[in-house]
Amino acid sequence: MTRKMWGFIPVLNCSQLLSFCPPQSRPSVIRIATPDLRENSLQRTMSDQAFVTLATNDSYAKGAMVLGQSLRKHNTTKKLVALIGPHVAEPCRDALGSIFDEVCVVDVVDSGDVAHLALMKRPDLGVTFTKLHCWTLTHYSKCVFMDADTLVLSNIDELFEREELSAAPDPGWPDCFNSGVFVFRPSNETHEKLLAFCGEKGSFDGGDQGVLNSFFNTWATADISKHLPFIYNLSSVSIYSYLPAFKEYGRNAKVVHFLGKVKPWNYSYDAQKGEVRGHALTPDQGQLHPDYLLLWWQLYSKSVMPVLQQAYGETPFNSGLTEESENGQLQEDVSAQPEASAPPPQKVSSEVRKQRWEAGQIDYMGDDSFANIERKLDSFLK
Ligand SMILES: *[C@@H]1O[C@H](CO)[C@@H](O)[C@H](O)[C@H]1NC(C)=O
Ligand SMILES: *[C@@H]1O[C@H](CO)[C@@H](O)[C@H](O)[C@H]1NC(C)=O
Ligand SMILES: *[C@@H]1O[C@H](CO)[C@@H](O)[C@H](O)[C@H]1NC(C)=O
Ligand SMILES: *[C@@H]1O[C@H](CO)[C@@H](O)[C@H](O)[C@H]1NC(C)=O
Ligand SMILES: *[C@@H]1O[C@H](CO)[C@@H](O)[C@H](O)[C@H]1NC(C)=O
Ligand SMILES: [Mn+2]
């Protein structure tokens, strides 16, 4: 396989691609206190620094929970903050509250000021306004923002040694940083400037990455210490498109980013067998690396499911977990899974399975033993 993305260095500057955007706006915020669901959170994290993530719906909230538990699992000493939109269901908020130190509802629509007007003109930028809100977390001196579709593979607290605005290059356009993981300093002044900037200049990509690259437009040239190594944004998609680099550097991966339209929560998981059930993929939907996908589901079923079960109580919810009954039929969440009725997969060796994956023939029903896969993952985790 050849170098697909690394051989090409574009010349255009990001800020050359601006369009229009709504006027200055400020979303309203309600902070939810959920102290009863957490134990010892004060003892656990004595820090004025925080990891911050964002979920505007229940699916992304699940991703945020897995991300939060992956940070906890690797013993972060930082606080965890989730920004959520008003549409996240109550039990999901409670579940987030038991994993995160702070859950903030950011309601752009409800704010009754310019933010509302801005949103009427550009409804597509609603999520961007919600994300920019992270700059108002001024009770922290420094934060690291992480997308809800990322997963941490080791302790990454060392990121807090970096300055605003540090981020990893976007492999699709390496002179732009990727806004999925970035270091920033909360500041109401910066927040207002960002909103004003957005009002004047807009977002060249219709989202936060465009706004942030235009605003922090010296990132590509001014200070190389603000360039995070690519291991902080290892995407399944780029693993796949540059496999030799993954084989060389993959063991150092610290953050996995599940890119593309199909997210881990679009699959389902058989916890008994330790198998991820396939989502019928078309080639343009991208390929998620089976090992990382499995790691996500293991963490979900072990550390997130119990929290969700407690939050939902008797109320049924879409867990994504499947169970087989005596007659071999899947009980839950399988209506959209064509593989469920397919004949049982044949056993294939890890090596064969890997070769198939590398050749683009991904067997999500793969029958590798749980122990083997776990050993392999352990080797990634050092
Ligand atoms: C869920 O929220 C995320 C951002 O938090 C957004 O990118 C995504 O499009 C939303 N999905 C749906 C189905 O609304
Ligand atoms: C986190 O801390 C616990 C308890 O102190 C320890 O057992 C565990 O090995 C640590 N985990 C990592 C990934 O360092
Ligand atoms: C990571 O890199 C991909 C390209 O491989 C980019 O599209 C994505 O937005 C980046 N995500 C993060 C979290 O930096
Ligand atoms: C920033 O603004 C928020 C709300 O608008 C306020 O509560 C906070 O005290 C401000 N922070 C500073 C450092 O002025
Ligand atoms: C993934 O799941 C979410 C909600 O569960 C759904 O809104 C979205 O359309 C799904 N995406 C794909 C590509 O199937
Ligand atoms: Mn993402």
Tab-separated table of C-alpha atoms and ligand atoms in Angstrom:
chain	number	residue	atom	x	y	z
A	1	MET	CA	0.000	0.000	0.000
A	2	THR	CA	1.323	3.435	-0.877
A	3	ARG	CA	1.447	6.669	1.083
A	4	LYS	CA	-1.891	8.197	0.381
A	5	MET	CA	-2.028	11.240	2.561
A	6	TRP	CA	1.475	11.884	3.777
A	7	GLY	CA	3.009	12.422	0.371
A	8	PHE	CA	0.841	15.437	-0.342
A	9	ILE	CA	1.464	18.779	1.360
A	10	PRO	CA	-1.054	21.449	0.317
A	11	VAL	CA	0.071	25.043	-0.125
A	12	LEU	CA	-3.119	26.996	0.549
A	13	ASN	CA	-3.597	28.593	3.943
A	14	CYS	CA	-6.739	27.587	5.838
A	15	SER	CA	-7.902	31.146	6.366
A	16	GLN	CA	-8.225	31.676	2.635
A	17	LEU	CA	-11.492	29.830	2.528
A	18	LEU	CA	-13.848	31.956	4.578
A	19	SER	CA	-17.566	32.458	4.189
A	20	PHE	CA	-20.355	34.034	6.233
A	21	CYS	CA	-21.654	33.283	9.656
A	22	PRO	CA	-24.183	34.681	12.157
A	23	PRO	CA	-23.595	37.651	14.475
A	24	GLN	CA	-22.168	37.447	17.957
A	25	SER	CA	-24.051	35.165	20.253
A	26	ARG	CA	-23.888	33.651	23.678
A	27	PRO	CA	-25.628	30.441	24.629
A	28	SER	CA	-27.316	29.969	27.975
A	29	VAL	CA	-26.027	27.365	30.349
A	30	ILE	CA	-27.493	25.321	33.131
A	31	ARG	CA	-25.044	23.432	35.285
A	32	ILE	CA	-26.316	20.135	36.615
A	33	ALA	CA	-25.032	19.109	39.991
A	34	THR	CA	-24.801	15.336	40.323
A	35	PRO	CA	-22.663	14.823	43.432
A	36	ASP	CA	-24.688	11.894	44.777
A	37	LEU	CA	-23.793	9.649	41.848
A	38	ARG	CA	-20.051	10.066	42.253
A	39	GLU	CA	-17.777	8.792	44.932
A	40	ASN	CA	-14.760	10.671	46.122
A	41	SER	CA	-14.588	12.832	43.068
A	42	LEU	CA	-12.908	15.578	45.055
A	43	GLN	CA	-10.258	13.213	46.286
A	44	ARG	CA	-9.929	11.621	42.906
A	45	THR	CA	-9.234	14.815	41.034
A	46	MET	CA	-7.732	17.834	42.747
A	47	SER	CA	-7.120	19.839	39.684
A	48	ASP	CA	-7.903	23.118	38.019
A	49	GLN	CA	-7.413	21.394	34.693
A	50	ALA	CA	-10.014	19.373	32.830
A	51	PHE	CA	-10.747	17.168	29.869
A	52	VAL	CA	-13.839	18.481	28.090
A	53	THR	CA	-16.110	16.687	25.643
A	54	LEU	CA	-19.379	17.416	23.871
A	55	ALA	CA	-22.554	15.411	23.224
A	56	THR	CA	-25.670	16.890	21.655
A	57	ASN	CA	-27.636	13.626	21.427
A	58	ASP	CA	-27.903	10.261	23.167
A	59	SER	CA	-25.665	8.389	20.705
A	60	TYR	CA	-22.772	10.774	21.174
A	61	ALA	CA	-23.483	10.717	24.907
A	62	LYS	CA	-22.644	6.989	24.874
A	63	GLY	CA	-19.398	7.833	23.103
A	64	ALA	CA	-18.670	10.488	25.722
A	65	MET	CA	-19.247	7.928	28.488
A	66	VAL	CA	-16.789	5.483	26.953
A	67	LEU	CA	-14.259	8.294	26.472
A	68	GLY	CA	-14.740	9.353	30.108
A	69	GLN	CA	-14.255	5.808	31.381
A	70	SER	CA	-11.162	5.373	29.189
A	71	LEU	CA	-9.662	8.498	30.776
A	72	ARG	CA	-10.558	7.237	34.269
A	73	LYS	CA	-9.180	3.791	33.488
A	74	HIS	CA	-5.837	5.352	32.694
A	75	ASN	CA	-5.852	7.206	35.992
A	76	THR	CA	-6.109	10.761	34.795
A	77	THR	CA	-5.615	13.321	37.564
A	78	LYS	CA	-7.678	15.908	35.672
A	79	LYS	CA	-11.355	16.760	36.032
A	80	LEU	CA	-13.814	15.519	33.422
A	81	VAL	CA	-16.424	17.891	31.965
A	82	ALA	CA	-19.222	17.044	29.520
A	83	LEU	CA	-20.988	19.807	27.583
A	84	ILE	CA	-24.374	18.544	26.441
A	85	GLY	CA	-27.184	19.872	24.306
A	86	PRO	CA	-30.744	20.135	25.638
A	87	HIS	CA	-31.876	17.034	23.706
A	88	VAL	CA	-29.832	14.556	25.695
A	89	ALA	CA	-32.284	12.362	27.647
A	90	GLU	CA	-32.507	12.620	31.426
A	91	PRO	CA	-31.113	9.133	32.196
A	92	CYS	CA	-28.182	9.817	29.863
A	93	ARG	CA	-27.465	13.040	31.756
A	94	ASP	CA	-27.517	11.088	35.015
A	95	ALA	CA	-25.174	8.458	33.590
A	96	LEU	CA	-22.817	11.173	32.334
A	97	GLY	CA	-23.015	12.755	35.777
A	98	SER	CA	-21.723	9.616	37.432
A	99	ILE	CA	-18.708	9.434	35.126
A	100	PHE	CA	-17.910	13.138	34.675
A	101	ASP	CA	-17.163	15.653	37.418
A	102	GLU	CA	-19.332	18.244	35.717
A	103	VAL	CA	-22.134	18.115	33.158
A	104	CYS	CA	-23.144	21.446	31.600
A	105	VAL	CA	-26.270	21.847	29.490
A	106	VAL	CA	-25.588	24.422	26.806
A	107	ASP	CA	-28.803	25.630	25.205
A	108	VAL	CA	-28.155	27.984	22.324
A	109	VAL	CA	-31.834	28.159	21.328
A	110	ASP	CA	-33.071	29.114	24.756
A	111	SER	CA	-30.670	31.981	25.384
A	112	GLY	CA	-33.049	34.656	24.071
A	113	ASP	CA	-30.290	36.958	22.765
A	114	VAL	CA	-28.203	37.236	19.629
A	115	ALA	CA	-27.391	33.538	19.849
A	116	HIS	CA	-30.993	32.752	19.050
A	117	LEU	CA	-30.970	35.056	16.028
A	118	ALA	CA	-27.674	33.612	14.871
A	119	LEU	CA	-29.088	30.156	15.106
A	120	MET	CA	-32.160	31.123	13.074
A	121	LYS	CA	-29.876	32.284	10.271
A	122	ARG	CA	-27.432	29.412	10.485
A	123	PRO	CA	-29.005	26.404	12.205
A	124	ASP	CA	-26.121	24.282	10.945
A	125	LEU	CA	-23.724	26.100	13.271
A	126	GLY	CA	-25.638	25.218	16.436
A	127	VAL	CA	-23.228	22.462	17.432
A	128	THR	CA	-20.299	24.797	16.765
A	129	PHE	CA	-21.679	27.393	19.188
A	130	THR	CA	-22.128	24.662	21.750
A	131	LYS	CA	-18.531	23.543	21.327
A	132	LEU	CA	-17.102	27.073	21.470
A	133	HIS	CA	-18.792	27.335	24.827
A	134	CYS	CA	-15.903	25.329	26.310
A	135	TRP	CA	-13.926	28.609	26.500
A	136	THR	CA	-16.259	29.846	29.240
A	137	LEU	CA	-15.164	27.118	31.677
A	138	THR	CA	-13.076	29.752	33.438
A	139	HIS	CA	-12.903	27.881	36.732
A	140	TYR	CA	-10.250	25.779	34.974
A	141	SER	CA	-6.904	27.250	33.990
A	142	LYS	CA	-6.302	24.857	31.119
A	143	CYS	CA	-8.358	22.225	29.301
A	144	VAL	CA	-8.065	19.556	26.639
A	145	PHE	CA	-11.075	19.154	24.374
A	146	MET	CA	-11.755	15.670	22.989
A	147	ASP	CA	-14.458	14.578	20.543
A	148	ALA	CA	-16.968	12.061	21.898
A	149	ASP	CA	-15.926	9.583	19.203
A	150	THR	CA	-12.380	9.333	20.526
A	151	LEU	CA	-10.960	6.726	22.877
A	152	VAL	CA	-7.884	7.027	25.059
A	153	LEU	CA	-5.376	4.145	25.040
A	154	SER	CA	-2.976	5.432	27.674
A	155	ASN	CA	-2.642	8.286	30.140
A	156	ILE	CA	-2.399	11.537	28.168
A	157	ASP	CA	-2.202	14.039	31.039
A	158	GLU	CA	1.096	15.252	29.563
A	159	LEU	CA	-0.999	17.134	26.986
A	160	PHE	CA	-1.607	19.768	29.668
A	161	GLU	CA	2.040	20.806	29.390
A	162	ARG	CA	1.170	22.257	25.989
A	163	GLU	CA	-0.157	25.747	25.378
A	164	GLU	CA	-3.276	27.058	23.645
A	165	LEU	CA	-3.907	26.270	20.874
A	166	SER	CA	-2.204	22.891	20.467
A	167	ALA	CA	-3.730	20.292	18.173
A	168	ALA	CA	-2.815	17.509	15.791
A	169	PRO	CA	-2.543	18.099	12.056
A	170	ASP	CA	-5.517	17.065	9.991
A	171	PRO	CA	-4.180	14.377	7.667
A	172	GLY	CA	-6.645	15.445	5.016
A	173	TRP	CA	-5.107	18.934	5.005
A	174	PRO	CA	-1.981	19.018	7.178
A	175	ASP	CA	-1.704	22.839	7.276
A	176	CYS	CA	-4.951	22.785	9.244
A	177	PHE	CA	-5.183	21.370	12.703
A	178	ASN	CA	-7.883	18.917	13.566
A	179	SER	CA	-10.363	20.217	16.100
A	180	GLY	CA	-11.157	16.791	17.542
A	181	VAL	CA	-8.405	17.009	20.191
A	182	PHE	CA	-6.994	20.375	21.256
A	183	VAL	CA	-5.455	22.152	24.226
A	184	PHE	CA	-6.987	25.515	25.209
A	185	ARG	CA	-7.142	28.100	28.001
A	186	PRO	CA	-10.676	29.015	29.056
A	187	SER	CA	-11.240	32.763	28.837
A	188	ASN	CA	-14.429	34.774	28.482
A	189	GLU	CA	-12.497	37.251	26.382
A	190	THR	CA	-11.367	34.588	23.936
A	191	HIS	CA	-14.886	33.191	23.854
A	192	GLU	CA	-16.341	36.564	22.924
A	193	LYS	CA	-13.662	37.122	20.306
A	194	LEU	CA	-14.387	33.705	18.843
A	195	LEU	CA	-18.108	34.463	18.601
A	196	ALA	CA	-17.424	37.893	17.107
A	197	PHE	CA	-14.982	36.350	14.658
A	198	CYS	CA	-17.547	33.746	13.721
A	199	GLY	CA	-20.074	36.520	13.129
A	200	GLU	CA	-17.751	38.394	10.793
A	201	LYS	CA	-15.953	35.600	9.018
A	202	GLY	CA	-18.001	32.428	9.399
A	203	SER	CA	-16.725	28.909	9.067
A	204	PHE	CA	-15.132	27.754	5.844
A	205	ASP	CA	-16.184	24.174	6.509
A	206	GLY	CA	-19.501	24.912	8.183
A	207	GLY	CA	-18.234	23.622	11.537
A	208	ASP	CA	-15.949	24.361	14.456
A	209	GLN	CA	-12.790	23.174	12.706
A	210	GLY	CA	-13.153	25.934	10.100
A	211	VAL	CA	-13.765	28.641	12.697
A	212	LEU	CA	-10.912	27.547	14.948
A	213	ASN	CA	-8.388	27.231	12.120
A	214	SER	CA	-9.232	30.720	10.891
A	215	PHE	CA	-9.062	32.188	14.379
A	216	PHE	CA	-5.857	30.430	15.464
A	217	ASN	CA	-4.419	30.982	12.015
A	218	THR	CA	-0.721	30.942	12.938
A	219	TRP	CA	-0.890	27.336	14.127
A	220	ALA	CA	0.744	25.961	10.987
A	221	THR	CA	3.756	28.275	11.135
A	222	ALA	CA	4.311	29.968	14.511
A	223	ASP	CA	5.201	27.365	17.119
A	224	ILE	CA	5.956	23.726	16.410
A	225	SER	CA	5.363	22.792	20.076
A	226	LYS	CA	1.680	23.355	19.371
A	227	HIS	CA	1.687	20.543	16.853
A	228	LEU	CA	0.557	17.427	18.652
A	229	PRO	CA	2.021	14.211	17.308
A	230	PHE	CA	-0.297	12.230	15.117
A	231	ILE	CA	-0.564	9.509	17.783
A	232	TYR	CA	-3.027	11.812	19.538
A	233	ASN	CA	-5.375	11.505	16.604
A	234	LEU	CA	-4.936	8.055	15.218
A	235	SER	CA	-7.966	7.418	13.081
A	236	SER	CA	-9.110	4.022	11.965
A	237	VAL	CA	-9.482	5.438	8.502
A	238	SER	CA	-5.886	6.592	8.250
A	239	ILE	CA	-4.591	3.371	9.774
A	240	TYR	CA	-6.255	1.726	6.870
A	241	SER	CA	-4.964	4.080	4.209
A	242	TYR	CA	-1.366	3.994	5.427
A	243	LEU	CA	-0.919	0.585	6.934
A	244	PRO	CA	2.909	0.525	6.930
A	245	ALA	CA	2.944	3.575	9.204
A	246	PHE	CA	0.445	1.955	11.512
A	247	LYS	CA	2.614	-1.160	11.755
A	248	GLU	CA	5.609	1.010	12.592
A	249	TYR	CA	4.011	3.519	14.972
A	250	GLY	CA	0.646	2.015	15.916
A	251	ARG	CA	1.971	0.633	19.203
A	252	ASN	CA	2.511	4.221	20.335
A	253	ALA	CA	-1.072	5.224	19.672
A	254	LYS	CA	-2.552	7.216	22.532
A	255	VAL	CA	-5.888	8.321	21.131
A	256	VAL	CA	-8.072	6.582	18.577
A	257	HIS	CA	-10.592	8.599	16.651
A	258	PHE	CA	-13.531	6.723	15.147
A	259	LEU	CA	-13.996	8.759	12.019
A	260	GLY	CA	-16.633	8.564	9.382
A	261	LYS	CA	-20.364	8.142	9.372
A	262	VAL	CA	-20.392	4.773	11.078
A	263	LYS	CA	-19.475	5.014	14.736
A	264	PRO	CA	-18.813	2.252	17.270
A	265	TRP	CA	-22.342	2.700	18.611
A	266	ASN	CA	-23.746	1.803	15.187
A	267	TYR	CA	-22.580	-1.769	15.795
A	268	SER	CA	-23.827	-4.145	18.451
A	269	TYR	CA	-21.970	-6.410	20.816
A	270	ASP	CA	-22.353	-9.939	22.106
A	271	ALA	CA	-20.821	-9.637	25.557
A	272	GLN	CA	-20.916	-13.401	26.180
A	273	LYS	CA	-18.863	-14.178	23.123
A	274	GLY	CA	-16.931	-10.926	23.172
A	275	GLU	CA	-17.839	-10.251	19.555
A	276	VAL	CA	-18.745	-7.081	17.762
A	277	ARG	CA	-21.685	-7.638	15.416
A	278	GLY	CA	-21.273	-6.141	12.007
A	279	HIS	CA	-22.864	-3.118	10.555
A	280	ALA	CA	-23.234	-3.700	6.831
A	281	LEU	CA	-20.551	-1.426	5.456
A	282	THR	CA	-20.209	0.124	2.090
A	283	PRO	CA	-16.643	1.077	1.116
A	284	ASP	CA	-17.265	4.845	1.354
A	285	GLN	CA	-18.334	4.512	4.964
A	286	GLY	CA	-14.780	3.808	6.016
A	287	GLN	CA	-13.450	0.926	8.019
A	288	LEU	CA	-13.059	0.890	11.749
A	289	HIS	CA	-10.099	-1.137	12.953
A	290	PRO	CA	-11.591	-4.301	14.504
A	291	ASP	CA	-9.266	-4.297	17.511
A	292	TYR	CA	-10.118	-0.735	18.520
A	293	LEU	CA	-13.789	-1.322	17.818
A	294	LEU	CA	-13.669	-4.316	20.140
A	295	LEU	CA	-11.835	-2.295	22.784
A	296	TRP	CA	-14.572	0.362	22.643
A	297	TRP	CA	-17.290	-2.259	23.139
A	298	GLN	CA	-15.416	-4.021	25.938
A	299	LEU	CA	-15.142	-0.760	27.816
A	300	TYR	CA	-18.766	0.051	27.053
A	301	SER	CA	-20.139	-3.279	28.280
A	302	LYS	CA	-17.919	-3.381	31.361
A	303	SER	CA	-17.844	0.233	32.539
A	304	VAL	CA	-20.692	2.089	30.843
A	305	MET	CA	-23.556	-0.443	30.758
A	306	PRO	CA	-23.785	-0.744	34.567
A	307	VAL	CA	-24.004	3.036	34.832
A	308	LEU	CA	-26.689	3.221	32.133
A	309	GLN	CA	-28.642	0.388	33.734
A	310	GLN	CA	-28.659	2.197	37.035
A	311	ALA	CA	-29.724	5.455	35.376
A	312	TYR	CA	-32.539	3.885	33.327
A	313	GLY	CA	-33.798	1.535	36.053
A	314	GLU	CA	-36.876	-0.272	34.732
A	315	THR	CA	-37.131	1.869	31.605
A	316	PRO	CA	-36.019	-0.055	28.513
A	317	PHE	CA	-33.290	1.540	26.414
A	318	ASN	CA	-31.218	0.761	23.356
A	319	SER	CA	-28.103	-0.760	24.895
A	320	GLY	CA	-26.513	-2.096	21.725
A	321	LEU	CA	-25.837	-5.390	23.505
A	322	THR	CA	-27.224	-8.622	22.075
A	323	GLU	CA	-28.079	-11.868	23.824
A	324	GLU	CA	-28.789	-15.278	22.376
A	325	SER	CA	-31.797	-17.201	23.578
A	326	GLU	CA	-31.964	-21.025	23.749
A	327	ASN	CA	-33.087	-21.321	20.146
A	328	GLY	CA	-30.192	-19.187	19.009
A	329	GLN	CA	-32.182	-16.118	18.098
A	330	LEU	CA	-30.856	-12.730	19.005
A	331	GLN	CA	-33.029	-10.941	21.508
A	332	GLU	CA	-32.217	-7.303	21.240
A	333	ASP	CA	-31.212	-4.640	18.770
A	334	VAL	CA	-30.732	-6.983	15.882
A	335	SER	CA	-33.492	-6.027	13.489
A	336	ALA	CA	-31.038	-4.037	11.415
A	337	GLN	CA	-28.247	-6.592	11.559
A	338	PRO	CA	-28.360	-8.875	8.524
A	339	GLU	CA	-25.467	-10.925	9.900
A	340	ALA	CA	-27.610	-12.101	12.768
A	341	SER	CA	-29.377	-14.624	10.559
A	342	ALA	CA	-26.279	-15.625	8.607
A	343	PRO	CA	-24.651	-19.015	9.281
A	344	PRO	CA	-22.112	-18.978	12.118
A	345	PRO	CA	-18.691	-17.735	11.020
A	346	GLN	CA	-15.871	-20.216	10.529
A	347	LYS	CA	-12.910	-20.027	12.811
A	348	VAL	CA	-10.002	-18.171	11.257
A	349	SER	CA	-6.621	-17.456	12.760
A	350	SER	CA	-5.692	-14.014	13.936
A	351	GLU	CA	-3.102	-13.787	11.224
A	352	VAL	CA	-5.515	-14.726	8.464
A	353	ARG	CA	-8.088	-12.360	9.868
A	354	LYS	CA	-5.536	-9.558	9.967
A	355	GLN	CA	-4.467	-10.262	6.395
A	356	ARG	CA	-8.081	-10.153	5.314
A	357	TRP	CA	-8.572	-6.885	7.105
A	358	GLU	CA	-5.508	-5.456	5.439
A	359	ALA	CA	-6.904	-6.555	2.113
A	360	GLY	CA	-10.144	-4.772	2.902
A	361	GLN	CA	-12.119	-7.960	3.623
A	362	ILE	CA	-13.119	-7.221	7.133
A	363	ASP	CA	-14.752	-10.008	9.082
A	364	TYR	CA	-16.538	-8.373	11.948
A	365	MET	CA	-17.923	-11.755	12.897
A	366	GLY	CA	-14.324	-12.898	13.341
A	367	ASP	CA	-14.028	-15.722	15.802
A	368	ASP	CA	-10.714	-14.988	17.447
A	369	SER	CA	-10.590	-15.903	21.075
A	370	PHE	CA	-11.267	-13.117	23.484
A	371	ALA	CA	-7.979	-13.788	25.261
A	372	ASN	CA	-5.919	-13.411	22.100
A	373	ILE	CA	-7.478	-10.119	21.235
A	374	GLU	CA	-7.077	-8.868	24.752
A	375	ARG	CA	-3.381	-9.800	24.757
A	376	LYS	CA	-2.929	-7.955	21.524
A	377	LEU	CA	-4.638	-4.882	22.904
A	378	ASP	CA	-2.507	-5.048	26.030
A	379	SER	CA	0.551	-4.795	23.835
A	380	PHE	CA	-0.808	-1.530	22.411
A	381	LEU	CA	-1.402	-0.253	25.912
A	382	LYS	CA	2.255	-0.888	26.817
B	1	LIG	C1	-25.252	13.947	17.393
B	1	LIG	O1	-24.413	14.968	17.891
B	1	LIG	C2	-23.186	15.134	17.201
B	1	LIG	C3	-22.359	16.178	17.889
B	1	LIG	O2	-22.435	16.134	19.280
B	1	LIG	C4	-23.449	15.500	15.755
B	1	LIG	O3	-22.224	15.601	15.062
B	1	LIG	C5	-24.310	14.420	15.114
B	1	LIG	O4	-24.643	14.784	13.814
B	1	LIG	C6	-25.581	14.206	15.915
B	1	LIG	N1	-26.297	13.079	15.358
B	1	LIG	C7	-27.598	13.065	15.206
B	1	LIG	C8	-28.176	11.811	14.642
B	1	LIG	O5	-28.295	14.016	15.519
B	2	LIG	C1	-4.419	3.013	37.902
B	2	LIG	O1	-4.348	2.975	39.315
B	2	LIG	C2	-4.708	1.724	39.867
B	2	LIG	C3	-4.799	1.862	41.372
B	2	LIG	O2	-3.883	2.772	41.861
B	2	LIG	C4	-3.673	0.684	39.430
B	2	LIG	O3	-3.994	-0.589	39.957
B	2	LIG	C5	-3.686	0.610	37.908
B	2	LIG	O4	-2.688	-0.272	37.448
B	2	LIG	C6	-3.465	1.977	37.273
B	2	LIG	N1	-3.735	1.887	35.858
B	2	LIG	C7	-2.899	2.319	34.937
B	2	LIG	C8	-3.320	2.129	33.523
B	2	LIG	O5	-1.848	2.863	35.214
B	3	LIG	C1	-8.106	12.872	13.042
B	3	LIG	O1	-7.687	12.716	11.718
B	3	LIG	C2	-8.728	12.559	10.789
B	3	LIG	C3	-8.174	12.143	9.477
B	3	LIG	O2	-7.555	10.891	9.585
B	3	LIG	C4	-9.531	13.833	10.761
B	3	LIG	O3	-10.481	13.846	9.711
B	3	LIG	C5	-10.188	13.880	12.119
B	3	LIG	O4	-11.106	14.915	12.181
B	3	LIG	C6	-9.111	13.950	13.194
B	3	LIG	N1	-9.730	13.843	14.498
B	3	LIG	C7	-9.204	14.280	15.649
B	3	LIG	C8	-9.894	13.866	16.876
B	3	LIG	O5	-8.232	14.998	15.712
B	4	LIG	C1	-16.879	34.265	32.642
B	4	LIG	O1	-18.274	34.374	32.411
B	4	LIG	C2	-19.070	33.577	33.275
B	4	LIG	C3	-20.520	33.699	32.852
B	4	LIG	O2	-20.728	34.650	31.895
B	4	LIG	C4	-18.865	34.007	34.711
B	4	LIG	O3	-19.624	33.204	35.578
B	4	LIG	C5	-17.393	33.876	35.046
B	4	LIG	O4	-17.151	34.356	36.362
B	4	LIG	C6	-16.547	34.661	34.066
B	4	LIG	N1	-15.148	34.385	34.345
B	4	LIG	C7	-14.262	35.327	34.587
B	4	LIG	C8	-12.892	34.861	34.888
B	4	LIG	O5	-14.547	36.525	34.540
B	5	LIG	C1	-25.706	5.470	13.792
B	5	LIG	O1	-26.603	5.427	14.889
B	5	LIG	C2	-27.315	6.649	15.101
B	5	LIG	C3	-28.196	6.509	16.316
B	5	LIG	O2	-28.117	5.271	16.921
B	5	LIG	C4	-28.159	6.992	13.880
B	5	LIG	O3	-28.815	8.213	14.075
B	5	LIG	C5	-27.240	7.074	12.674
B	5	LIG	O4	-28.021	7.312	11.515
B	5	LIG	C6	-26.448	5.781	12.514
B	5	LIG	N1	-25.534	5.963	11.402
B	5	LIG	C7	-25.407	5.074	10.429
B	5	LIG	C8	-24.442	5.434	9.344
B	5	LIG	O5	-26.027	4.043	10.402
B	6	MN	MN	-15.082	12.972	15.598
